[in-house]
mmCIF file of C-alpha atoms in Angstrom:
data_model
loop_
_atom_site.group_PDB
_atom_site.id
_atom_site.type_symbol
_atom_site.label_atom_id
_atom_site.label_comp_id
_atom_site.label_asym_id
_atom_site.label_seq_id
_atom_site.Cartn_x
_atom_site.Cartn_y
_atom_site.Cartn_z
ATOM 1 C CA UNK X 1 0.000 0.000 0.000
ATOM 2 C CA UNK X 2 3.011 2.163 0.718
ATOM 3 C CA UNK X 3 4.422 1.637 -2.838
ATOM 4 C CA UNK X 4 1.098 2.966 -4.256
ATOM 5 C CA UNK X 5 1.022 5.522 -2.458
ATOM 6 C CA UNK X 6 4.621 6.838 -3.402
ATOM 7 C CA UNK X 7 3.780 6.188 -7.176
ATOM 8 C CA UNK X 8 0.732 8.170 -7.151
ATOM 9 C CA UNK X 9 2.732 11.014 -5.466
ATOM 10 C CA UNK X 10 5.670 10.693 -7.873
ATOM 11 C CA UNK X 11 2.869 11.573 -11.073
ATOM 12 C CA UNK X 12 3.966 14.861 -12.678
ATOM 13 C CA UNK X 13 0.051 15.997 -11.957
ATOM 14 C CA UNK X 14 -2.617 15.040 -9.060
ATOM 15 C CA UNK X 15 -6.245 15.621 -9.692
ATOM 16 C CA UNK X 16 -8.211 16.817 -6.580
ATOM 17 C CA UNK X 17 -9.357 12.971 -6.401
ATOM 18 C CA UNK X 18 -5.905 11.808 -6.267
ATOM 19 C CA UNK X 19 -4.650 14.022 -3.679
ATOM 20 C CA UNK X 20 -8.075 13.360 -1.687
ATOM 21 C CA UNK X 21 -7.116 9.524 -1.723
ATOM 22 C CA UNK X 22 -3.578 10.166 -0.865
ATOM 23 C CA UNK X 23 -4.350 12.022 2.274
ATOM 24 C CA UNK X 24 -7.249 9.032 3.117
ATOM 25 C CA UNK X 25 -4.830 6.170 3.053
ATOM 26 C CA UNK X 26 -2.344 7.939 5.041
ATOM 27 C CA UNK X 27 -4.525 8.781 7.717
ATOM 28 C CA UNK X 28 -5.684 5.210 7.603
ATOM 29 C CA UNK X 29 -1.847 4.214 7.997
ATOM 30 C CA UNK X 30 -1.259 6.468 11.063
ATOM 31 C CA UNK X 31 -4.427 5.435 12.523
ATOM 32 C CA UNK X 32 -4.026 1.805 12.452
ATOM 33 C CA UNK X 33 -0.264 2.308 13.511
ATOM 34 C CA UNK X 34 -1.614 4.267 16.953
ATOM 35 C CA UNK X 35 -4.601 1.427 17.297
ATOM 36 C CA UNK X 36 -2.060 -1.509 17.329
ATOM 37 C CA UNK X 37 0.386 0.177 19.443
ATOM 38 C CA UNK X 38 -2.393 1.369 21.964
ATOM 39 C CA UNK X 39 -2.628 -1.019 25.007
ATOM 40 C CA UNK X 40 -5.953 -2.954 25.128
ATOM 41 C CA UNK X 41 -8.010 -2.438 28.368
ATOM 42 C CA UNK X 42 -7.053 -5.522 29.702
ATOM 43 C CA UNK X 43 -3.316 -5.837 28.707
ATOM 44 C CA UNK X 44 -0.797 -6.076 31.125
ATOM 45 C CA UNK X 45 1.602 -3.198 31.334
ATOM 46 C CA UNK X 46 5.210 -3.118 31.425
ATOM 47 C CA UNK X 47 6.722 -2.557 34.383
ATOM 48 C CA UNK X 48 8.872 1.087 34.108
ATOM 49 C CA UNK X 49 12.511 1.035 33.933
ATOM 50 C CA UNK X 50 13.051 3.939 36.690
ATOM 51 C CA UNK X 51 10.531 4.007 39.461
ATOM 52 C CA UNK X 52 11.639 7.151 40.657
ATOM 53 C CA UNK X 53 8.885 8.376 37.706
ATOM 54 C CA UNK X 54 6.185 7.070 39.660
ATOM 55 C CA UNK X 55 3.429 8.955 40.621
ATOM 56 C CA UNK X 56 -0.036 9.736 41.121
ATOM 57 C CA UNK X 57 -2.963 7.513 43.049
ATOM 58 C CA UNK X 58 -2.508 3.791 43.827
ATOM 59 C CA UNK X 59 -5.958 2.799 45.299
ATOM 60 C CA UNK X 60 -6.045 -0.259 47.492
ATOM 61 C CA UNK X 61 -9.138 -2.356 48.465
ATOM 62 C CA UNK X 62 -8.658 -4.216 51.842
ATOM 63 C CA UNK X 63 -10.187 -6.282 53.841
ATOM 64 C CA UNK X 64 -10.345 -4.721 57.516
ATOM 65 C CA UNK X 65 -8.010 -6.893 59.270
ATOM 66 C CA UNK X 66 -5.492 -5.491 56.961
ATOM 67 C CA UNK X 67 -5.989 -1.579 57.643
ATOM 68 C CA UNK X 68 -3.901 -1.048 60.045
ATOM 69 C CA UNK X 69 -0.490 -2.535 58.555
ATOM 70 C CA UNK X 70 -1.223 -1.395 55.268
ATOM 71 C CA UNK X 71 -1.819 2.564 56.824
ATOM 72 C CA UNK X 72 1.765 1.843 57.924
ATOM 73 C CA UNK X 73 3.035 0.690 55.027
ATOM 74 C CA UNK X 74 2.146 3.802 52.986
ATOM 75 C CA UNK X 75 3.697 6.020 54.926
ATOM 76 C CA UNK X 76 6.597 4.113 54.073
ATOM 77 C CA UNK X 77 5.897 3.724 50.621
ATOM 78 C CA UNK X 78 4.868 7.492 50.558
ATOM 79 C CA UNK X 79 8.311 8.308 51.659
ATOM 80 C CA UNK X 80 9.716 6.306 49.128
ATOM 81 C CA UNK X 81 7.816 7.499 46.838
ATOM 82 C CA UNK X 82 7.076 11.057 46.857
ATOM 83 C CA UNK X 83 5.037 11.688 43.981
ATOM 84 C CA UNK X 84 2.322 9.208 44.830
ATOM 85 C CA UNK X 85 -0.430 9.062 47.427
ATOM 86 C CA UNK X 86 -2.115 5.387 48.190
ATOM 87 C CA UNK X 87 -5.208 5.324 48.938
ATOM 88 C CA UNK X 88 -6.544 2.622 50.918
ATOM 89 C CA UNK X 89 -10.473 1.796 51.346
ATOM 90 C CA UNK X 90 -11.339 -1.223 53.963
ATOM 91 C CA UNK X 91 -14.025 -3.572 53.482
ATOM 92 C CA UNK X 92 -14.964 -7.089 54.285
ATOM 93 C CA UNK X 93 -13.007 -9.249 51.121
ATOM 94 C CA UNK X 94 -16.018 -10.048 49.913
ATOM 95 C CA UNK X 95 -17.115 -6.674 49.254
ATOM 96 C CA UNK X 96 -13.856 -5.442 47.858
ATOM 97 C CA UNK X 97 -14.115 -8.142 45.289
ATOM 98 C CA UNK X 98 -17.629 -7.015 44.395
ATOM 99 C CA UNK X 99 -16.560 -4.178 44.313
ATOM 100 C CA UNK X 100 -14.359 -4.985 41.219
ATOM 101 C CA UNK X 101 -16.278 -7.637 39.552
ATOM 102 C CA UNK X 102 -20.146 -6.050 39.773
ATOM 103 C CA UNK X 103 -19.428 -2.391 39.912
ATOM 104 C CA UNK X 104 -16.060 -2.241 38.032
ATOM 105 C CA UNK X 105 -14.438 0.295 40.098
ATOM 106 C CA UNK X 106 -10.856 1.052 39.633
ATOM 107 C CA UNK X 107 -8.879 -0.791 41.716
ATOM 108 C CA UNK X 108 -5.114 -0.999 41.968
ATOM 109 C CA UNK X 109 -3.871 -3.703 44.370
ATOM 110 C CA UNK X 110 -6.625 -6.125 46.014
ATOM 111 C CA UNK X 111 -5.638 -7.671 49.059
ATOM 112 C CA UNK X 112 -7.562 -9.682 50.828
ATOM 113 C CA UNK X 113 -8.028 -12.333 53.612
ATOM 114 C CA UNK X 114 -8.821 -15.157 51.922
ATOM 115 C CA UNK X 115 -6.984 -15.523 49.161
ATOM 116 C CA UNK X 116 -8.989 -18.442 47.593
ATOM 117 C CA UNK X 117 -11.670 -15.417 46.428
ATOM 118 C CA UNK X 118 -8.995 -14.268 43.871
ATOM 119 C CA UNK X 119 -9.753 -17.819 41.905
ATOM 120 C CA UNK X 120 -13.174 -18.255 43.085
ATOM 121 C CA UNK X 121 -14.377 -14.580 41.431
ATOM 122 C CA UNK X 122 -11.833 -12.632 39.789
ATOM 123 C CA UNK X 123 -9.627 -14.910 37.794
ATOM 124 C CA UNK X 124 -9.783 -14.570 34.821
ATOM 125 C CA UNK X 125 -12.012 -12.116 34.001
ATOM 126 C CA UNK X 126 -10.406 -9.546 36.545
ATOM 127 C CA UNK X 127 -7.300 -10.457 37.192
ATOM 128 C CA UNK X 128 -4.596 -13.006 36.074
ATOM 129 C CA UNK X 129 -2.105 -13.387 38.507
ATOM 130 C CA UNK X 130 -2.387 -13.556 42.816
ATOM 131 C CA UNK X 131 -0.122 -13.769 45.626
ATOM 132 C CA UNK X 132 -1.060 -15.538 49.194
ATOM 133 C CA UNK X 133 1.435 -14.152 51.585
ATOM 134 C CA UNK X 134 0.312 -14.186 55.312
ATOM 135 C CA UNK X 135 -1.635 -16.002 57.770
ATOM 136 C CA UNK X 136 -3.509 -15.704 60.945
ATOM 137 C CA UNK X 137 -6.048 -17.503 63.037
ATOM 138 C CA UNK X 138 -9.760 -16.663 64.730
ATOM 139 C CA UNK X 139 -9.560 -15.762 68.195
ATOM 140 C CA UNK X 140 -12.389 -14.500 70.640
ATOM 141 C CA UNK X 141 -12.465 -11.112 72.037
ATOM 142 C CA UNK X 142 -13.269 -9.358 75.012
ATOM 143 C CA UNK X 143 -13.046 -6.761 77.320
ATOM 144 C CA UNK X 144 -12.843 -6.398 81.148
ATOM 145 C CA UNK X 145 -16.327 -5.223 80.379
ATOM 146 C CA UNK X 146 -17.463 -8.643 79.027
ATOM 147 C CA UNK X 147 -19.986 -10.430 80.997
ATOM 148 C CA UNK X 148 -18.492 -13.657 82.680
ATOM 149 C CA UNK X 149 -14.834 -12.409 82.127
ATOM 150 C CA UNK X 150 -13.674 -13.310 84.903
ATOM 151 C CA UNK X 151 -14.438 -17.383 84.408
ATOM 152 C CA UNK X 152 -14.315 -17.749 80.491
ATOM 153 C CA UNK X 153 -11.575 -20.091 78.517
ATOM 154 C CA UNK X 154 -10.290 -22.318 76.470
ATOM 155 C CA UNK X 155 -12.615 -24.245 77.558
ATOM 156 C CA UNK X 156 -15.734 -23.405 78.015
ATOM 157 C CA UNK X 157 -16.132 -20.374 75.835
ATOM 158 C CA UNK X 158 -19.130 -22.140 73.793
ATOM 159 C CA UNK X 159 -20.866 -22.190 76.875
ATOM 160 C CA UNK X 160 -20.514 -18.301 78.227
ATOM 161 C CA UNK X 161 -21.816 -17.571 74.631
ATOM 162 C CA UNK X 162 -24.861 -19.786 74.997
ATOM 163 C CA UNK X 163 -26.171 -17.683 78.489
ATOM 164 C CA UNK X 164 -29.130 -15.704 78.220
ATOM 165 C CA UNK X 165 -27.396 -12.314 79.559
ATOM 166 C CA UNK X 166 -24.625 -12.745 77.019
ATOM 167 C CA UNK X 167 -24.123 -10.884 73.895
ATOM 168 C CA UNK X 168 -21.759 -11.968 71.170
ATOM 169 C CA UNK X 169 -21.115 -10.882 67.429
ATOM 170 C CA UNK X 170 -19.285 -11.754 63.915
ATOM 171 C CA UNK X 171 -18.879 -10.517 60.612
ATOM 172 C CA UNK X 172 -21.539 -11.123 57.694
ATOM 173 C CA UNK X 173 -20.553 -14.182 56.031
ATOM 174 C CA UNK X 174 -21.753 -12.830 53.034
ATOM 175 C CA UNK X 175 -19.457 -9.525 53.386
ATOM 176 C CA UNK X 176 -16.495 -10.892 54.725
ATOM 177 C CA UNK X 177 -14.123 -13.641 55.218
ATOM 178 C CA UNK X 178 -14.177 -13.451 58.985
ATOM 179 C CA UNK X 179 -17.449 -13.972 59.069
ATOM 180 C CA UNK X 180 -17.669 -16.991 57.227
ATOM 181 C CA UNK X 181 -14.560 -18.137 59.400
ATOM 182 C CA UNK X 182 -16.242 -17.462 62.553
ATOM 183 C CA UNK X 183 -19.700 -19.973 61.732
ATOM 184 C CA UNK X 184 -16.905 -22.122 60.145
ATOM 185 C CA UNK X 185 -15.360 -22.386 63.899
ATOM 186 C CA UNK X 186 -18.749 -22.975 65.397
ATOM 187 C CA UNK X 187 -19.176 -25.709 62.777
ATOM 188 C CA UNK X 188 -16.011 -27.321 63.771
ATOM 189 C CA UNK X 189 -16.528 -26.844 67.682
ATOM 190 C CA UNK X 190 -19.873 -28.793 67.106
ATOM 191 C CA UNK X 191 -18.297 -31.842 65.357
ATOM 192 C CA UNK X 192 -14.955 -31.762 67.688
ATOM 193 C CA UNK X 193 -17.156 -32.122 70.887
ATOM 194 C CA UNK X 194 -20.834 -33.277 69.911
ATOM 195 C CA UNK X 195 -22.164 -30.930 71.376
ATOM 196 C CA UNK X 196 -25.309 -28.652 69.454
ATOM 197 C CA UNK X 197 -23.011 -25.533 69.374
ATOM 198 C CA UNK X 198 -23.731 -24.239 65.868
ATOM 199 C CA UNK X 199 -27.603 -25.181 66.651
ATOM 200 C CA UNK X 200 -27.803 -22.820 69.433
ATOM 201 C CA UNK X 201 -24.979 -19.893 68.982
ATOM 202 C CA UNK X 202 -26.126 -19.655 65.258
ATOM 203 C CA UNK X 203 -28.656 -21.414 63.584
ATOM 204 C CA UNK X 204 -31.885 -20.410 65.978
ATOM 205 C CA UNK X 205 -30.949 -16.832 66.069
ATOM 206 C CA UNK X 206 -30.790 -16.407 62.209
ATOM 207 C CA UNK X 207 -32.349 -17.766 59.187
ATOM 208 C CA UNK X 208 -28.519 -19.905 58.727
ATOM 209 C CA UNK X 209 -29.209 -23.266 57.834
ATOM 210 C CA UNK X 210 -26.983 -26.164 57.875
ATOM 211 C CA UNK X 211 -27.167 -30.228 57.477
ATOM 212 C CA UNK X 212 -25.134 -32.477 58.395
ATOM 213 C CA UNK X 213 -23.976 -35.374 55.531
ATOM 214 C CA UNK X 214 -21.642 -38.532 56.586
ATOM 215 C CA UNK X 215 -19.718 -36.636 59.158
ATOM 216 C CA UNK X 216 -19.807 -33.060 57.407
ATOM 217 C CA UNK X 217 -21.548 -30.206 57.669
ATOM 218 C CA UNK X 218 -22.511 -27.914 54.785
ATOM 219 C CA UNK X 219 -23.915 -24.267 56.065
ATOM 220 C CA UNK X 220 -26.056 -21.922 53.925
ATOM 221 C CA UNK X 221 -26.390 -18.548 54.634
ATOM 222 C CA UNK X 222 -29.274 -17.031 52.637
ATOM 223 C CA UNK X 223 -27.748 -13.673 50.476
ATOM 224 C CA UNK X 224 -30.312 -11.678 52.754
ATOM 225 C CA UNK X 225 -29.062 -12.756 56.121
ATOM 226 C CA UNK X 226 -31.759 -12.078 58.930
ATOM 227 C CA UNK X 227 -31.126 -11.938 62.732
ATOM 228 C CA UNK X 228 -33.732 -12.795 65.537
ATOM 229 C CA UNK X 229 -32.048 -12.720 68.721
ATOM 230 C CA UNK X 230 -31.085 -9.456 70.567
ATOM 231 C CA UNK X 231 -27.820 -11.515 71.839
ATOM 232 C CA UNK X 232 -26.346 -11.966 68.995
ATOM 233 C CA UNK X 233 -24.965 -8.990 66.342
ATOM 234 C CA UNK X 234 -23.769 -9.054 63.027
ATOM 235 C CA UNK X 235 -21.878 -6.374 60.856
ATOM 236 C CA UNK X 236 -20.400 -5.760 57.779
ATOM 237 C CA UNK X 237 -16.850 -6.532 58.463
ATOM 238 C CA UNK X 238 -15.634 -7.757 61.621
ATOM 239 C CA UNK X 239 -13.272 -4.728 62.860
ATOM 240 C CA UNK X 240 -17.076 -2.742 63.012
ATOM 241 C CA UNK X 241 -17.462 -4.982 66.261
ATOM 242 C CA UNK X 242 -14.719 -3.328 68.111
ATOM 243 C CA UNK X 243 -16.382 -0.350 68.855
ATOM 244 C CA UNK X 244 -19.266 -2.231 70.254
ATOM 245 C CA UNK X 245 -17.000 -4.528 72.211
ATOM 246 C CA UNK X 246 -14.879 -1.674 73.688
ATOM 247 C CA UNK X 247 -18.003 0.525 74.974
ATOM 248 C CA UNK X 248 -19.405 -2.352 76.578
ATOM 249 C CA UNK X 249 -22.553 -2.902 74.049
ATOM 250 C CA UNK X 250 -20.965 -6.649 72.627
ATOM 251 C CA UNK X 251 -19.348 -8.714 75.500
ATOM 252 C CA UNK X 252 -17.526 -11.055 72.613
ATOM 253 C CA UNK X 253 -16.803 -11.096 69.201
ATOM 254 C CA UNK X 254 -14.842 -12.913 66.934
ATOM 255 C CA UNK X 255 -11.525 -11.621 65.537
ATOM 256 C CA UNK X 256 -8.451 -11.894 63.835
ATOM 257 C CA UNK X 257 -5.603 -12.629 65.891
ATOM 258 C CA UNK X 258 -3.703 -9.714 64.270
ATOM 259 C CA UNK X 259 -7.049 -7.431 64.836
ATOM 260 C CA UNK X 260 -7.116 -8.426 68.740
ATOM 261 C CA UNK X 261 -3.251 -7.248 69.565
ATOM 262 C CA UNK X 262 -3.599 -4.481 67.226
ATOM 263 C CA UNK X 263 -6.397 -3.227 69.086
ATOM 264 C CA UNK X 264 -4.786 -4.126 72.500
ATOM 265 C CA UNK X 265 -7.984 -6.684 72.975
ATOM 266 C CA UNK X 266 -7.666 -9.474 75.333
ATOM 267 C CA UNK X 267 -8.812 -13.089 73.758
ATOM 268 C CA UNK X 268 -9.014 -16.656 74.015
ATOM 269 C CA UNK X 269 -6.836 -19.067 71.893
ATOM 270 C CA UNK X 270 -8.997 -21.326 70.434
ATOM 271 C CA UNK X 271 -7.767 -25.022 70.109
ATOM 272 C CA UNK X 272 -5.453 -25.448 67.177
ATOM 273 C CA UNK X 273 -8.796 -28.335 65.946
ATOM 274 C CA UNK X 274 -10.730 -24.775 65.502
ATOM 275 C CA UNK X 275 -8.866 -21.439 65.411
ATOM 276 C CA UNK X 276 -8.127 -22.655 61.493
ATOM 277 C CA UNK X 277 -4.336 -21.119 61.980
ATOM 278 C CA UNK X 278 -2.715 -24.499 61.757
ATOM 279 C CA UNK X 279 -2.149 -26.453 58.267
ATOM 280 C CA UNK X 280 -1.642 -29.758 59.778
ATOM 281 C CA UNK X 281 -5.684 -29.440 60.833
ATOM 282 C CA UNK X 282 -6.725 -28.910 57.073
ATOM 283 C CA UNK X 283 -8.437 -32.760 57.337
ATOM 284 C CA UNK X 284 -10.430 -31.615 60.180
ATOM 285 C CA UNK X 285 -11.218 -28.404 58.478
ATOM 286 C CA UNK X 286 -12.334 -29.285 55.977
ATOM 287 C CA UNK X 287 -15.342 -31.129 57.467
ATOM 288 C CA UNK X 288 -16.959 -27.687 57.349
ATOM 289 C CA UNK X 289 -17.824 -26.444 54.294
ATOM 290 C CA UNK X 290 -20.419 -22.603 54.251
ATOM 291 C CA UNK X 291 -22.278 -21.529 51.111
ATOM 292 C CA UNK X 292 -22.092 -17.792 51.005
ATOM 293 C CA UNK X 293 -24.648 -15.561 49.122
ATOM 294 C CA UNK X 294 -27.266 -18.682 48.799
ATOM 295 C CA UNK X 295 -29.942 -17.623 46.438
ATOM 296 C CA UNK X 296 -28.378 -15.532 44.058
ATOM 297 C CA UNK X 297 -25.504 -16.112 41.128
ATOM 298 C CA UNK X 298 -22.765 -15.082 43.117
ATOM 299 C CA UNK X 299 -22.997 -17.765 45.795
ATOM 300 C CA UNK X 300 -20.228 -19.882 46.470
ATOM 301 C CA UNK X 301 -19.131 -23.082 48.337
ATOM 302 C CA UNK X 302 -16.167 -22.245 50.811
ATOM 303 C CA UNK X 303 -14.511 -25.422 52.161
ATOM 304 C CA UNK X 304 -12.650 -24.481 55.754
ATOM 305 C CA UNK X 305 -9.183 -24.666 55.590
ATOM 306 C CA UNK X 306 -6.225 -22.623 56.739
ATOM 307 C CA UNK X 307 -6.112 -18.754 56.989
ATOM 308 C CA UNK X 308 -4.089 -17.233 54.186
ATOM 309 C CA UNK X 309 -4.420 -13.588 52.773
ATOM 310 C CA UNK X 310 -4.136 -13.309 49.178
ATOM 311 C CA UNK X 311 -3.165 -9.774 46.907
ATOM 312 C CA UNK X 312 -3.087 -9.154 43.179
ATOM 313 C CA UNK X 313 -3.775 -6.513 40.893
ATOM 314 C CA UNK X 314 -6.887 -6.334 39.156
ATOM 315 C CA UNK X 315 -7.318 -5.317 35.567
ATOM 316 C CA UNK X 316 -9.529 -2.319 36.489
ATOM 317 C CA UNK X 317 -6.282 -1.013 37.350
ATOM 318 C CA UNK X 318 -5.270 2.367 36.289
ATOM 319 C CA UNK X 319 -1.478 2.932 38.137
ATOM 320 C CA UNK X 320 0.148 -0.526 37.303
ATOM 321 C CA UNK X 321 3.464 0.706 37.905
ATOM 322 C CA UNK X 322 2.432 2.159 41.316
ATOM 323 C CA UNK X 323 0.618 -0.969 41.989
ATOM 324 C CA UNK X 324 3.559 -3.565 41.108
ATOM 325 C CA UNK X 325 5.539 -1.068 43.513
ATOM 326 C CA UNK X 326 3.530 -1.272 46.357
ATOM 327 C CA UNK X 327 3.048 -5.293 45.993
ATOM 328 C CA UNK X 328 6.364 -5.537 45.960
ATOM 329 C CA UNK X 329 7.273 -3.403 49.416
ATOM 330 C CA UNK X 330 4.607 -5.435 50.873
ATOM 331 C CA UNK X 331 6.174 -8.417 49.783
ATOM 332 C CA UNK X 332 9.644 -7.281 50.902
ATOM 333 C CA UNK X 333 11.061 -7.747 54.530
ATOM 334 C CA UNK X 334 9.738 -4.413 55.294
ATOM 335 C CA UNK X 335 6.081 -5.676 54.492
ATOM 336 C CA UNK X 336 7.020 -8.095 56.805
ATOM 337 C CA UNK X 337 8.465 -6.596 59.755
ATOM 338 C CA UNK X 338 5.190 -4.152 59.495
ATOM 339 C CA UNK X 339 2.801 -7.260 59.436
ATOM 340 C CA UNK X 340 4.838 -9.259 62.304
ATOM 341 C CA UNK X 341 4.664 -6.239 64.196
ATOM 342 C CA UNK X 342 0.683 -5.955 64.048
ATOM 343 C CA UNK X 343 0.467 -9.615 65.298
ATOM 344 C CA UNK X 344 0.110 -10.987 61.738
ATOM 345 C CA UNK X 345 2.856 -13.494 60.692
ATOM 346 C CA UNK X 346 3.802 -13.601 56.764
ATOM 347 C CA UNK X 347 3.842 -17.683 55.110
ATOM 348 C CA UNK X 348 7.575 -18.927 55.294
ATOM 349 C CA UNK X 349 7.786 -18.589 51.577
ATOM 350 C CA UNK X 350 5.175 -16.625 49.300
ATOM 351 C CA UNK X 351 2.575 -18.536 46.990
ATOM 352 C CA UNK X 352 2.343 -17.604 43.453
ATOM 353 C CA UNK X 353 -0.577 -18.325 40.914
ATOM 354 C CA UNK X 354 -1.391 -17.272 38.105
ATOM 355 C CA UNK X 355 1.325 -15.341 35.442
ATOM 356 C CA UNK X 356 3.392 -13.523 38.432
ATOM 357 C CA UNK X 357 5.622 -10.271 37.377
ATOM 358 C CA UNK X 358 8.842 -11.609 37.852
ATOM 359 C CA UNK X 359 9.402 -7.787 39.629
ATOM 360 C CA UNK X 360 7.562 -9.345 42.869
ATOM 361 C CA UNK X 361 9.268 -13.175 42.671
ATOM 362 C CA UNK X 362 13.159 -11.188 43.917
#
């Protein structure tokens, strides 16, 4: 097409139609040149060969148990990086992936506390890659205001929470991680001692339901999740119980680990058969598998297992270079020391799924 071109400019004379085609093909050249070159909407870019040109907004959806070390971190980062401010919105992991997947907000880096919800909703359509980095394990908190204080344990914790004057909480399953963890634990506390624990603490105060098949049990908790007992309160994300716990209003809730010491909260260690913090229990774990959002598309089956946070970049992205950068603090041993620090321990060695910039692998 090129040649043509040239030949028709090399004649001696142009008509007005020949100059009007010359000037259409090359501005069908240039265009097409600019179209291929342009970056598709979800391409992966490069990573930038000085990072000392990065700037602007790198927007981070959490999940609430990660706030506090993440707030940390980008002051560090900010430091680092003086042209760029992260901005970082907290929500239970549910949420933030909803956010991504059903309202297609821009997103930068994803990190959240279950890191099997990358897979479950996001890959491929939303992202390609993940990391699962840190771990942690479900503790209950309380106060010196708590009801019964002063005789709860390790022992007979199910029972304080089953007393008529006692009011506990959790997360929404259907919002957050914790949440699902915590009915997961009552699950597991009914099959390790054979007792009705799950019955009573969950299933008559909310429209939960749950069977039980050769040794199993498989919990469903309906998309519009309903409460009927004054002692027992749910919210979005499990951090939103800490106020209540603190003034007095909630005498326990289950937590994070991480969430308890960072909020100076005392707790119970749950045996290793429950607190889901120990990999050599993922048999036993398993035996509990919750259905989140029952009754509408998005629901999905969430076999217990082992605690480990997941983060990866989703394609709404719009500062990949930022967002590679930030990954890749949080992966470093300053991401670490921050995280240890807060009471949350990182995996001995980093998992990685998925096609992994070989930027966050050093």
């Amino acid at each position: 097409m090129v040649l043509q071109v040239l030949s028709v400019i090399g004649e001696p004379i142009m008509s007005w139609r020949t100059v009007f085609t010359v000037i259409v093909i090359m501005v069908v050249i240039i265009a097409g040149t600019v179209f291929y070159m342009k970056p598709s909407a979800t391409s992966t870019p490069t990573m930038i060969t000085n990072v000392s040109n990065i700037s602007g907004h790198v927007i981070v959806f959490c999940a609430g148990s990660l706030y506090i070390p993440l707030q940390e971190l980008k002051e560090v980062f900010e430091e680092k990086f003086p042209g760029v401010e992260v901005v970082i919105e907290p929500s239970g992991s549910v949420m933030a992936v909803r956010k991504v997947v059903e309202l297609n907000r821009r997103c930068d880096v994803i990190a959240l506390a279950d890191y099997r919800l990358i897979p479950k909703y996001m890959v491929p359509n939303y992202t390609k890659w993940y990391v699962a980095f840190a771990t942690n394990e479900i503790v209950l908190c309380y106060t010196d205001k708590s009801r019964y204080a002063d005789e709860i344990n390790a022992d007979n914790w199910y029972e304080i929470l089953s007393r008529p004057d006692v009011k506990y909480g959790f997360s929404n399953p259907n919002d957050d991680p914790c949440g699902y963890r915590a009915v997961t634990v009552l699950g597991l506390a009914s099959l390790l001692y054979g007792e009705n624990i799950l019955d009573e603490l969950v299933l008559s105060r909310t429209n939960i339901k749950a069977k039980e098949v050769n040794g199993e049990l498989r919990i469903y908790v309906p998309s519009e999740l309903e409460v009927y007992s004054e002692n027992l309160v749910i919210r979005s994300k499990s951090v939103d119980l800490i106020a209540l716990l603190e003034a007095g209003a909630l005498d326990y809730a289950f937590e994070y680990r991480s969430v308890a010491v960072q909020h100076n909260l005392k707790f119970i260690e749950l045996p290793r058969e429950l607190n889901l913090g120990d990999p050599e229990m993922e048999n036993f774990y398993s035996k509990v598998t919750i259905h989140i959002l029952c009754g509408i598309d998005k629901e999905k089956a969430i076999r217990g297992a082992a605690i480990v946070y997941g983060v990866a970049v989703p394609l709404t992205v719009e500062n990949y270079d930022g967002a590679l950068e930030f990954i890749k603090m949080l992966l470093s041993s300053t991401g670490k020391s921050i995280f240890e620090k807060h009471g949350q321990p990182f995996l001995e060695e980093s998992m990685y799924f998925g096609d992994v910039p070989e930027v966050l692998k050093s």
